[in-house]
Amino acid sequence: MEPEIDDKTVELMNTSGMESPNLDDLSPKKNTVLKLSNGPVVGSRKRPSEGNYEKEKEHCIALFDQWSEADQVEFVERLISRMCHYQHGHINSYLKPMLQRDFITALPAQGLDHIAENILSFLDARSLCSAELVCKEWQRVISEGMLWKKLIERMVRTDPLWKGLSERHQWEKYLFKNRTSEVPPNSYYHSLYPKIIQDIETIEANWRCGRHNLQRIQCRSENSKGVYCLQYDDDKIISGLRDNSIKIWDKQSLECLKILTGHTGSVLCLQYDERVIVTGSSDSTVRVWEVTTGEVLNTLIHHNEAVLHLRFANGLMVTCSKDRSIAVWDMASPTDIGLRRVLVGHRAAVNVVDFDDKYIVSASGDRTIKVWSTSTCEFVRTLNGHKRGIACLQYRDRLVVSGSSDNTIRLWDIECGACLRVLEGHEELVRCIRFDNKRIVSGAYDGKIKVWDLQAALDPRAPASTLCLRTLVEHSGRVFRLQFDEFQIISSSHDDTILIWDFLNVSTNGQSEGRSPSRTYTYISR
């Protein structure tokens, strides 16, 4: 098919003093010579340039300048489509440098330093190192924009491990502040970043290899021994004991600061926030205590038997009992707590509950996990799979992890009710479980604490033998309760002790159960 000639092309040639060619003259050049060898590609014109070429060229350019941008693009596209591959290569070489722009240098030249800083602030550590080496202007923008400081601040805001390190190592005092004489230069944060990476590597290696510094609190109960529950923060540990008392310990000195008494049975569960401590007991009551004074603010009498577990958050509290029921409470204030609904469905003691704004999840000695709607308190579904009663669970982000007296741990998808994985390793009833986005930590009546790789457990291809990272053996009795964060595990036991397993402050002569495998991180030093 012969190419089509539009009116604009004909007009251009007429005004140029050129004769209208026949259609063959506008077809792709047929006599272009290409040398297909290891040497350069050579092309030849159809005809040599004649004397009127310069005049014709200037006239074409003058017409081209009169057209709209859209028309210019269309015309150039038509010209390029009629060229051979050799000519395309020349045009590409000509365009490449025109399309490359140093926008970082160009922006400050226009008085737009803040835009250049904002663009570079999205880089990770590896890219930021490379950017500093581009040229002096890029390095200046990074330095004056304090971009290493901003990178560290972004990590502290989004990663709990970074946040915890900033608090413990005291370099948080240099973050999130405007530029003043008290703020160190950009070079300080540049050198700080690899030190933080090294700290993270050390902590992860300590978790994998079981290296820790161990601290022990001897509770010295006078009558019945055993610590059934606990919770901690950076300043204190609050524990509930079998001797009916609640003891508050200083986190640093490990001294007992206060003893709360009032329950007439063992304190089986507790939770606290900045205002109140809420406890459940085998005396069937729930008590609300003021944190600072230890005064009893409220006593809830509803369950007929021992209150085995409780959770509260955002004005809602859920308690469960040996009487097989679950109570949902509205907490307007510590002194204004009203019963909203009683959930009945389990056929044995309800040992544990957890909830968020979507689901309430409960587990029982009847071997089932039941799911209820948080907003309507209507029953949703039952999760079945454990062969014996379920003693503990945690629920978060659609994942439920449960432990049972069949000595196993199961991972469930709460939305579809499917069991994703079964973890085996404990020799007796699994009594307590906690997990975060990296690991599961479980404690059992065999006196052992096991650390599991959560991400591997969620991968069906991961061999079962690789899932348990470490077994910690220090308790001489049943492990009743534990809590952990990125730096430590704190556990309590029937042996009347609270143990603090510190994976951050490990002495050089501390415990070591193997060498850490090498790891690769994204930071590259200049």
Short mmCIF file of C-alpha atoms in Angstrom, two decimals:
data_model
loop_
_atom_site.label_atom_id
_atom_site.label_comp_id
_atom_site.label_asym_id
_atom_site.label_seq_id
_atom_site.Cartn_x
_atom_site.Cartn_y
_atom_site.Cartn_z
CA MET A 1 0.00 0.00 0.00
CA GLU A 2 1.36 3.41 -0.95
CA PRO A 3 1.72 6.03 1.79
CA GLU A 4 -0.89 8.68 2.20
CA ILE A 5 0.06 12.36 1.70
CA ASP A 6 -1.93 14.91 3.65
CA ASP A 7 -2.67 18.45 2.45
CA LYS A 8 -0.22 20.00 4.91
CA THR A 9 2.70 18.05 3.46
CA VAL A 10 1.76 19.03 -0.09
CA GLU A 11 1.39 22.67 0.93
CA LEU A 12 4.77 22.60 2.63
CA MET A 13 6.47 21.30 -0.49
CA ASN A 14 4.68 23.75 -2.81
CA THR A 15 5.60 26.79 -0.73
CA SER A 16 9.17 25.55 -0.68
CA GLY A 17 9.40 25.77 -4.44
CA MET A 18 9.58 21.99 -4.72
CA GLU A 19 7.77 19.94 -7.27
CA SER A 20 5.19 17.54 -5.98
CA PRO A 21 6.92 14.19 -6.02
CA ASN A 22 5.30 10.97 -6.95
CA LEU A 23 4.33 8.54 -4.23
CA ASP A 24 7.46 6.48 -4.61
CA ASP A 25 9.59 9.44 -3.53
CA LEU A 26 7.90 9.51 -0.09
CA SER A 27 8.20 5.82 0.59
CA PRO A 28 10.97 4.63 2.94
CA LYS A 29 14.37 4.92 1.27
CA LYS A 30 15.07 1.82 -0.71
CA ASN A 31 18.69 2.42 -1.53
CA THR A 32 19.98 2.92 2.04
CA VAL A 33 23.13 0.87 2.47
CA LEU A 34 23.75 -0.82 5.84
CA LYS A 35 27.05 -2.44 6.63
CA LEU A 36 26.19 -5.46 8.82
CA SER A 37 29.56 -6.25 10.31
CA ASN A 38 31.56 -5.68 13.47
CA GLY A 39 32.39 -2.18 12.23
CA PRO A 40 30.20 0.92 12.37
CA VAL A 41 26.86 1.05 10.66
CA VAL A 42 27.05 3.27 7.60
CA GLY A 43 24.11 4.76 5.71
CA SER A 44 23.98 6.82 2.54
CA ARG A 45 21.53 9.46 1.37
CA LYS A 46 19.24 8.72 -1.53
CA ARG A 47 20.78 11.68 -3.31
CA PRO A 48 23.53 14.12 -2.42
CA SER A 49 22.57 17.46 -0.88
CA GLU A 50 21.98 20.11 -3.50
CA GLY A 51 22.67 23.82 -3.38
CA ASN A 52 19.11 24.82 -2.46
CA TYR A 53 19.05 22.56 0.65
CA GLU A 54 19.90 25.36 3.07
CA LYS A 55 17.18 27.62 1.66
CA GLU A 56 14.59 24.81 1.77
CA LYS A 57 15.64 23.90 5.35
CA GLU A 58 15.25 27.46 6.65
CA HIS A 59 11.86 27.80 5.00
CA CYS A 60 10.65 24.49 6.52
CA ILE A 61 11.85 25.58 9.97
CA ALA A 62 10.05 28.90 9.61
CA LEU A 63 6.81 27.08 8.80
CA PHE A 64 7.43 24.58 11.61
CA ASP A 65 7.75 27.41 14.14
CA GLN A 66 4.32 28.72 13.16
CA TRP A 67 2.51 25.47 13.98
CA SER A 68 1.01 24.49 17.35
CA GLU A 69 2.94 22.14 19.62
CA ALA A 70 0.56 19.30 18.80
CA ASP A 71 1.03 19.83 15.08
CA GLN A 72 4.81 19.97 15.50
CA VAL A 73 4.81 16.65 17.37
CA GLU A 74 2.61 15.03 14.75
CA PHE A 75 4.84 16.27 11.91
CA VAL A 76 8.06 15.05 13.59
CA GLU A 77 6.49 11.66 14.26
CA ARG A 78 5.67 11.34 10.55
CA LEU A 79 9.22 12.27 9.61
CA ILE A 80 10.73 9.79 12.07
CA SER A 81 8.48 7.02 10.82
CA ARG A 82 10.01 7.47 7.35
CA MET A 83 13.59 7.12 8.56
CA CYS A 84 15.69 3.98 8.74
CA HIS A 85 17.08 2.32 11.88
CA TYR A 86 20.50 3.94 11.44
CA GLN A 87 18.90 7.40 11.49
CA HIS A 88 16.82 6.49 14.55
CA GLY A 89 20.05 5.69 16.38
CA HIS A 90 21.47 9.13 15.60
CA ILE A 91 18.29 10.83 16.79
CA ASN A 92 18.28 8.78 19.99
CA SER A 93 21.89 9.80 20.74
CA TYR A 94 20.94 13.42 20.17
CA LEU A 95 17.87 13.27 22.45
CA LYS A 96 19.36 11.42 25.42
CA PRO A 97 21.40 14.29 26.88
CA MET A 98 18.49 16.67 26.24
CA LEU A 99 16.18 14.48 28.36
CA GLN A 100 18.60 14.13 31.27
CA ARG A 101 18.10 16.91 33.79
CA ASP A 102 19.76 17.49 37.15
CA PHE A 103 16.59 18.60 38.87
CA ILE A 104 18.21 18.65 42.32
CA THR A 105 20.75 21.23 41.16
CA ALA A 106 18.17 23.11 39.09
CA LEU A 107 15.69 23.56 41.93
CA PRO A 108 18.03 25.37 44.36
CA ALA A 109 19.16 27.57 41.46
CA GLN A 110 15.53 28.74 41.27
CA GLY A 111 15.36 29.32 45.04
CA LEU A 112 13.50 26.03 45.61
CA ASP A 113 15.85 24.28 48.03
CA HIS A 114 12.93 23.04 50.11
CA ILE A 115 11.50 21.11 47.15
CA ALA A 116 14.85 19.44 46.46
CA GLU A 117 15.10 18.48 50.15
CA ASN A 118 11.58 17.08 50.13
CA ILE A 119 12.30 14.93 47.08
CA LEU A 120 15.52 13.49 48.51
CA SER A 121 13.90 12.90 51.91
CA PHE A 122 12.07 9.88 50.46
CA LEU A 123 15.35 8.01 49.83
CA ASP A 124 16.45 5.04 51.92
CA ALA A 125 19.94 4.81 53.42
CA ARG A 126 21.59 3.13 50.43
CA SER A 127 20.16 5.68 47.98
CA LEU A 128 21.02 8.60 50.27
CA CYS A 129 24.65 7.45 50.37
CA SER A 130 24.72 7.29 46.58
CA ALA A 131 23.06 10.70 46.26
CA GLU A 132 25.77 12.31 48.38
CA LEU A 133 28.35 11.17 45.84
CA VAL A 134 26.61 12.63 42.77
CA CYS A 135 28.06 16.13 43.08
CA LYS A 136 28.79 18.87 45.61
CA GLU A 137 25.38 20.47 45.09
CA TRP A 138 23.53 17.24 45.94
CA GLN A 139 25.74 16.78 49.00
CA ARG A 140 25.00 20.36 50.07
CA VAL A 141 21.23 19.87 49.76
CA ILE A 142 21.43 16.65 51.82
CA SER A 143 23.59 18.26 54.50
CA GLU A 144 21.66 21.52 54.84
CA GLY A 145 18.35 19.66 54.68
CA MET A 146 19.45 17.37 57.58
CA LEU A 147 18.22 14.41 55.56
CA TRP A 148 20.01 11.77 57.66
CA LYS A 149 18.23 13.16 60.70
CA LYS A 150 14.90 12.99 58.83
CA LEU A 151 15.59 9.40 57.78
CA ILE A 152 16.22 8.35 61.39
CA GLU A 153 13.10 10.22 62.54
CA ARG A 154 11.04 8.41 59.91
CA MET A 155 12.32 5.05 61.13
CA VAL A 156 11.64 5.94 64.78
CA ARG A 157 8.05 6.91 63.93
CA THR A 158 7.31 3.71 62.03
CA ASP A 159 9.40 0.96 63.67
CA PRO A 160 9.01 0.00 67.37
CA LEU A 161 12.56 -1.34 67.49
CA TRP A 162 14.01 1.99 66.37
CA LYS A 163 11.76 3.85 68.79
CA GLY A 164 12.84 1.65 71.69
CA LEU A 165 16.51 2.08 70.87
CA SER A 166 16.14 5.86 70.67
CA GLU A 167 14.60 5.91 74.14
CA ARG A 168 17.12 3.54 75.70
CA HIS A 169 20.23 5.11 74.18
CA GLN A 170 19.09 8.71 74.79
CA TRP A 171 19.64 9.94 71.21
CA GLU A 172 15.93 10.64 70.92
CA LYS A 173 16.64 14.00 72.58
CA TYR A 174 18.26 15.14 69.32
CA LEU A 175 15.27 14.15 67.17
CA PHE A 176 12.04 15.91 66.21
CA LYS A 177 13.45 19.36 66.99
CA ASN A 178 13.81 22.40 64.79
CA ARG A 179 17.22 23.62 63.77
CA THR A 180 18.82 25.19 66.83
CA SER A 181 22.29 25.36 68.28
CA GLU A 182 21.45 22.27 70.35
CA VAL A 183 20.87 20.08 67.29
CA PRO A 184 24.05 18.32 66.03
CA PRO A 185 25.09 18.70 62.37
CA ASN A 186 24.04 16.32 59.62
CA SER A 187 27.36 14.45 59.94
CA TYR A 188 26.36 13.32 63.46
CA TYR A 189 23.23 11.59 62.16
CA HIS A 190 25.17 10.17 59.20
CA SER A 191 27.55 8.44 61.60
CA LEU A 192 24.71 7.51 63.98
CA TYR A 193 22.77 5.55 61.35
CA PRO A 194 25.27 2.64 60.97
CA LYS A 195 25.59 2.43 64.77
CA ILE A 196 21.82 1.92 65.01
CA ILE A 197 21.99 -0.77 62.33
CA GLN A 198 24.73 -2.50 64.32
CA ASP A 199 22.59 -2.38 67.49
CA ILE A 200 19.67 -3.93 65.59
CA GLU A 201 21.94 -6.65 64.22
CA THR A 202 23.19 -7.42 67.71
CA ILE A 203 19.68 -7.63 69.18
CA GLU A 204 18.45 -9.92 66.39
CA ALA A 205 21.51 -12.13 66.83
CA ASN A 206 20.87 -12.33 70.58
CA TRP A 207 17.28 -13.47 69.96
CA ARG A 208 18.38 -16.10 67.44
CA CYS A 209 21.24 -17.42 69.54
CA GLY A 210 19.57 -17.20 72.94
CA ARG A 211 22.06 -14.71 74.40
CA HIS A 212 20.49 -12.75 77.23
CA ASN A 213 21.07 -11.13 80.57
CA LEU A 214 18.79 -12.68 83.21
CA GLN A 215 17.31 -10.85 86.19
CA ARG A 216 15.19 -12.60 88.79
CA ILE A 217 12.56 -11.27 91.19
CA GLN A 218 11.87 -13.54 94.15
CA CYS A 219 8.29 -12.79 95.21
CA ARG A 220 8.61 -14.55 98.56
CA SER A 221 4.93 -15.28 99.01
CA GLU A 222 4.14 -16.19 102.60
CA ASN A 223 1.39 -18.70 101.94
CA SER A 224 0.46 -19.96 98.46
CA LYS A 225 3.33 -19.52 96.01
CA GLY A 226 2.96 -18.60 92.36
CA VAL A 227 2.64 -15.56 90.09
CA TYR A 228 -0.41 -15.99 87.87
CA CYS A 229 -0.30 -12.78 85.81
CA LEU A 230 1.78 -9.70 85.05
CA GLN A 231 2.15 -6.62 82.89
CA TYR A 232 5.07 -4.19 82.62
CA ASP A 233 6.28 -0.93 81.15
CA ASP A 234 9.62 0.90 81.32
CA ASP A 235 9.13 1.91 84.95
CA LYS A 236 7.28 -0.89 86.70
CA ILE A 237 6.04 -4.48 86.73
CA ILE A 238 2.61 -5.23 88.16
CA SER A 239 1.95 -8.86 89.12
CA GLY A 240 -1.00 -10.83 90.45
CA LEU A 241 -0.18 -13.59 92.90
CA ARG A 242 -1.67 -16.79 94.15
CA ASP A 243 -1.57 -15.38 97.71
CA ASN A 244 -4.44 -12.95 96.78
CA SER A 245 -2.17 -9.89 96.49
CA ILE A 246 -1.09 -7.54 93.73
CA LYS A 247 2.54 -6.46 93.88
CA ILE A 248 4.06 -3.50 92.06
CA TRP A 249 7.83 -3.72 91.38
CA ASP A 250 10.33 -1.06 90.32
CA LYS A 251 11.59 -2.09 86.88
CA GLN A 252 15.13 -0.84 87.51
CA SER A 253 15.85 -1.73 91.13
CA LEU A 254 13.46 -4.75 91.21
CA GLU A 255 12.27 -3.59 94.64
CA CYS A 256 8.64 -4.05 95.65
CA LEU A 257 7.05 -0.60 95.68
CA LYS A 258 3.52 -1.42 96.79
CA ILE A 259 1.26 -4.33 97.72
CA LEU A 260 -2.49 -4.11 96.99
CA THR A 261 -4.78 -6.30 99.03
CA GLY A 262 -8.52 -6.80 98.93
CA HIS A 263 -9.23 -9.91 96.88
CA THR A 264 -10.15 -12.98 98.91
CA GLY A 265 -8.88 -15.37 96.21
CA SER A 266 -5.91 -15.73 93.90
CA VAL A 267 -5.38 -12.89 91.43
CA LEU A 268 -5.66 -14.73 88.10
CA CYS A 269 -5.60 -11.87 85.57
CA LEU A 270 -4.88 -8.16 85.33
CA GLN A 271 -4.45 -5.27 82.96
CA TYR A 272 -3.54 -1.65 83.62
CA ASP A 273 -3.19 1.69 81.86
CA GLU A 274 -2.02 5.09 83.06
CA ARG A 275 -5.08 5.51 85.31
CA VAL A 276 -6.30 2.15 86.65
CA ILE A 277 -5.41 -1.46 87.31
CA VAL A 278 -8.21 -3.96 86.65
CA THR A 279 -7.89 -7.40 88.24
CA GLY A 280 -9.88 -10.64 88.17
CA SER A 281 -9.78 -13.23 90.91
CA SER A 282 -10.84 -16.70 91.92
CA ASP A 283 -13.16 -14.92 94.38
CA SER A 284 -15.41 -14.27 91.29
CA THR A 285 -14.99 -10.48 91.41
CA VAL A 286 -13.39 -7.86 89.21
CA ARG A 287 -11.75 -4.95 91.02
CA VAL A 288 -10.64 -1.57 89.68
CA TRP A 289 -7.71 0.10 91.45
CA GLU A 290 -6.22 3.57 91.15
CA VAL A 291 -2.64 3.17 89.84
CA THR A 292 -0.86 5.79 91.97
CA THR A 293 -2.64 5.36 95.31
CA GLY A 294 -3.70 1.71 95.13
CA GLU A 295 -7.22 2.66 96.23
CA VAL A 296 -10.10 0.39 95.18
CA LEU A 297 -12.37 2.45 92.91
CA ASN A 298 -14.90 -0.20 91.91
CA THR A 299 -15.82 -3.82 92.50
CA LEU A 300 -17.82 -5.71 89.86
CA ILE A 301 -19.83 -8.68 91.09
CA HIS A 302 -21.34 -10.65 88.21
CA HIS A 303 -19.62 -13.97 87.55
CA ASN A 304 -20.55 -16.99 89.67
CA GLU A 305 -17.08 -18.53 89.60
CA ALA A 306 -13.44 -17.51 89.14
CA VAL A 307 -12.69 -14.71 86.68
CA LEU A 308 -10.02 -16.30 84.51
CA HIS A 309 -9.15 -13.52 82.09
CA LEU A 310 -10.02 -9.93 81.13
CA ARG A 311 -9.20 -7.29 78.53
CA PHE A 312 -10.16 -3.62 78.27
CA ALA A 313 -9.58 -0.87 75.70
CA ASN A 314 -11.34 2.19 74.31
CA GLY A 315 -14.23 2.19 76.77
CA LEU A 316 -14.95 -1.54 76.46
CA MET A 317 -14.05 -4.40 78.79
CA VAL A 318 -14.53 -8.14 78.31
CA THR A 319 -14.23 -10.67 81.14
CA CYS A 320 -14.53 -14.46 81.10
CA SER A 321 -15.06 -17.00 83.81
CA LYS A 322 -15.01 -20.56 84.95
CA ASP A 323 -18.82 -20.25 84.92
CA ARG A 324 -18.63 -20.65 81.07
CA SER A 325 -19.80 -17.11 80.32
CA ILE A 326 -18.31 -13.98 78.83
CA ALA A 327 -19.34 -10.54 80.07
CA VAL A 328 -19.08 -7.42 77.90
CA TRP A 329 -18.88 -4.15 79.86
CA ASP A 330 -19.09 -0.46 78.94
CA MET A 331 -16.43 1.56 80.80
CA ALA A 332 -17.46 5.21 80.85
CA SER A 333 -15.09 5.80 83.76
CA PRO A 334 -13.43 3.69 86.48
CA THR A 335 -16.49 4.19 88.68
CA ASP A 336 -19.08 4.00 85.91
CA ILE A 337 -18.93 0.48 84.43
CA GLY A 338 -22.12 -1.14 83.18
CA LEU A 339 -22.84 -4.63 81.90
CA ARG A 340 -23.78 -4.52 78.22
CA ARG A 341 -24.18 -8.17 77.28
CA VAL A 342 -23.47 -11.72 78.46
CA LEU A 343 -22.19 -14.12 75.79
CA VAL A 344 -23.06 -17.77 76.34
CA GLY A 345 -22.04 -20.67 74.12
CA HIS A 346 -19.04 -22.44 75.55
CA ARG A 347 -19.63 -25.75 77.31
CA ALA A 348 -16.67 -25.45 79.71
CA ALA A 349 -14.70 -22.76 81.52
CA VAL A 350 -13.78 -19.82 79.28
CA ASN A 351 -10.05 -19.48 79.88
CA VAL A 352 -9.12 -16.45 77.80
CA VAL A 353 -10.59 -13.59 75.74
CA ASP A 354 -9.21 -10.98 73.36
CA PHE A 355 -10.86 -8.39 71.12
CA ASP A 356 -10.51 -5.47 68.75
CA ASP A 357 -13.06 -3.17 67.12
CA LYS A 358 -14.34 -6.02 64.92
CA TYR A 359 -14.26 -9.31 66.86
CA ILE A 360 -14.32 -10.70 70.37
CA VAL A 361 -12.44 -14.01 70.48
CA SER A 362 -12.76 -16.52 73.33
CA ALA A 363 -11.25 -19.93 74.04
CA SER A 364 -12.44 -22.63 76.37
CA GLY A 365 -11.73 -25.97 77.94
CA ASP A 366 -14.34 -27.37 75.52
CA ARG A 367 -11.59 -27.32 72.79
CA THR A 368 -13.22 -24.52 70.77
CA ILE A 369 -12.47 -20.91 69.90
CA LYS A 370 -15.56 -18.78 69.40
CA VAL A 371 -15.77 -15.51 67.51
CA TRP A 372 -18.33 -12.79 68.29
CA SER A 373 -19.05 -9.40 66.76
CA THR A 374 -17.70 -6.60 68.95
CA SER A 375 -20.37 -4.10 67.91
CA THR A 376 -23.47 -6.34 68.06
CA CYS A 377 -22.19 -9.14 70.34
CA GLU A 378 -23.69 -11.62 67.88
CA PHE A 379 -22.03 -15.00 67.40
CA VAL A 380 -19.97 -15.28 64.18
CA ARG A 381 -18.18 -18.65 63.99
CA THR A 382 -16.39 -21.45 65.84
CA LEU A 383 -12.80 -22.55 65.23
CA ASN A 384 -12.23 -26.26 65.82
CA GLY A 385 -9.00 -28.21 65.71
CA HIS A 386 -7.39 -28.60 69.13
CA LYS A 387 -7.73 -32.08 70.60
CA ARG A 388 -7.96 -30.85 74.20
CA GLY A 389 -8.93 -27.69 76.06
CA ILE A 390 -7.49 -24.30 75.04
CA ALA A 391 -5.68 -22.39 77.76
CA CYS A 392 -4.45 -19.23 76.00
CA LEU A 393 -4.67 -17.16 72.85
CA GLN A 394 -3.86 -13.80 71.34
CA TYR A 395 -5.72 -12.15 68.45
CA ARG A 396 -4.46 -9.34 66.23
CA ASP A 397 -4.81 -8.31 62.60
CA ARG A 398 -6.94 -11.27 61.62
CA LEU A 399 -4.49 -13.80 63.11
CA VAL A 400 -5.31 -15.89 66.18
CA VAL A 401 -2.60 -17.88 67.94
CA SER A 402 -3.81 -20.37 70.54
CA GLY A 403 -2.21 -22.81 72.96
CA SER A 404 -3.79 -25.95 74.37
CA SER A 405 -3.46 -28.78 76.85
CA ASP A 406 -2.81 -31.00 73.81
CA ASN A 407 0.68 -29.37 74.01
CA THR A 408 0.34 -27.68 70.61
CA ILE A 409 0.07 -24.14 69.29
CA ARG A 410 -2.23 -23.34 66.38
CA LEU A 411 -2.34 -20.35 64.02
CA TRP A 412 -5.77 -19.42 62.64
CA ASP A 413 -7.16 -17.06 60.02
CA ILE A 414 -10.11 -15.56 61.87
CA GLU A 415 -11.91 -14.42 58.71
CA CYS A 416 -12.24 -17.87 57.12
CA GLY A 417 -11.70 -20.01 60.22
CA ALA A 418 -8.84 -22.01 58.66
CA CYS A 419 -5.99 -23.43 60.73
CA LEU A 420 -2.81 -22.16 59.06
CA ARG A 421 -0.18 -24.07 61.07
CA VAL A 422 0.34 -26.37 64.04
CA LEU A 423 3.47 -25.85 66.16
CA GLU A 424 4.69 -28.78 68.22
CA GLY A 425 7.47 -28.83 70.77
CA HIS A 426 6.14 -28.24 74.28
CA GLU A 427 5.86 -31.30 76.48
CA GLU A 428 2.95 -30.12 78.62
CA LEU A 429 -0.01 -27.71 78.52
CA VAL A 430 0.75 -24.43 76.72
CA ARG A 431 -0.33 -21.84 79.28
CA CYS A 432 0.59 -18.46 77.74
CA ILE A 433 1.22 -17.03 74.28
CA ARG A 434 2.16 -13.64 72.88
CA PHE A 435 3.21 -12.63 69.36
CA ASP A 436 4.26 -9.60 67.32
CA ASN A 437 5.06 -9.24 63.63
CA LYS A 438 8.29 -11.26 63.92
CA ARG A 439 7.95 -13.97 66.52
CA ILE A 440 5.70 -15.98 68.80
CA VAL A 441 6.75 -16.54 72.42
CA SER A 442 5.04 -19.32 74.37
CA GLY A 443 5.27 -20.63 77.93
CA ALA A 444 4.08 -24.00 79.20
CA TYR A 445 3.66 -26.20 82.22
CA ASP A 446 6.92 -27.94 81.24
CA GLY A 447 8.69 -24.82 82.63
CA LYS A 448 10.02 -23.85 79.19
CA ILE A 449 9.67 -20.70 77.11
CA LYS A 450 9.92 -21.18 73.35
CA VAL A 451 10.59 -18.52 70.70
CA TRP A 452 9.10 -19.26 67.27
CA ASP A 453 9.61 -17.62 63.88
CA LEU A 454 6.18 -16.23 63.01
CA GLN A 455 6.87 -15.45 59.36
CA ALA A 456 8.24 -18.94 58.77
CA ALA A 457 5.23 -20.45 60.54
CA LEU A 458 2.94 -18.63 58.12
CA ASP A 459 4.87 -20.07 55.15
CA PRO A 460 3.52 -23.56 54.35
CA ARG A 461 6.81 -24.43 52.63
CA ALA A 462 8.91 -23.87 55.77
CA PRO A 463 10.01 -27.16 57.40
CA ALA A 464 8.58 -27.75 60.87
CA SER A 465 12.08 -28.27 62.25
CA THR A 466 13.03 -24.64 61.48
CA LEU A 467 10.13 -22.94 63.26
CA CYS A 468 11.35 -23.01 66.88
CA LEU A 469 14.27 -20.58 67.11
CA ARG A 470 15.20 -21.07 70.74
CA THR A 471 14.07 -22.76 73.96
CA LEU A 472 14.73 -20.86 77.21
CA VAL A 473 14.93 -22.94 80.39
CA GLU A 474 15.30 -21.08 83.70
CA HIS A 475 11.99 -21.50 85.52
CA SER A 476 11.77 -24.44 87.89
CA GLY A 477 7.96 -24.50 87.81
CA ARG A 478 5.05 -24.03 85.43
CA VAL A 479 5.16 -20.85 83.35
CA PHE A 480 1.89 -19.00 83.96
CA ARG A 481 2.21 -15.73 82.09
CA LEU A 482 4.64 -13.81 79.88
CA GLN A 483 4.90 -10.57 77.95
CA PHE A 484 7.63 -9.41 75.58
CA ASP A 485 8.80 -6.61 73.32
CA GLU A 486 11.74 -6.14 70.93
CA PHE A 487 14.26 -6.14 73.78
CA GLN A 488 13.07 -8.52 76.48
CA ILE A 489 10.74 -11.22 77.76
CA ILE A 490 9.25 -10.99 81.25
CA SER A 491 7.69 -14.19 82.58
CA SER A 492 6.11 -15.48 85.78
CA SER A 493 5.85 -18.95 87.19
CA HIS A 494 4.53 -21.32 89.80
CA ASP A 495 8.07 -21.20 91.24
CA ASP A 496 7.15 -17.76 92.73
CA THR A 497 9.58 -15.84 90.53
CA ILE A 498 9.42 -13.20 87.82
CA LEU A 499 12.24 -13.47 85.27
CA ILE A 500 13.46 -10.67 83.01
CA TRP A 501 15.21 -11.98 79.89
CA ASP A 502 17.14 -8.98 78.50
CA PHE A 503 18.34 -9.36 74.87
CA LEU A 504 19.66 -5.79 74.61
CA ASN A 505 22.10 -5.43 77.49
CA VAL A 506 24.04 -8.65 77.13
CA SER A 507 27.47 -8.76 78.76
CA THR A 508 30.42 -10.07 76.77
CA ASN A 509 30.69 -13.05 79.09
CA GLY A 510 26.93 -13.62 78.94
CA GLN A 511 25.23 -16.75 77.75
CA SER A 512 25.96 -17.81 74.22
CA GLU A 513 24.44 -20.81 72.54
CA GLY A 514 25.95 -20.47 69.10
CA ARG A 515 27.34 -18.11 66.54
CA SER A 516 25.10 -15.70 64.72
CA PRO A 517 24.79 -16.20 60.95
CA SER A 518 25.97 -13.30 58.82
CA ARG A 519 23.37 -10.78 57.72
CA THR A 520 23.28 -8.16 54.95
CA TYR A 521 21.81 -4.72 55.62
CA THR A 522 20.90 -1.90 53.31
CA TYR A 523 23.27 0.70 54.74
CA ILE A 524 26.48 1.29 52.77
CA SER A 525 29.18 3.43 54.33
CA ARG A 526 30.86 6.02 52.18
#
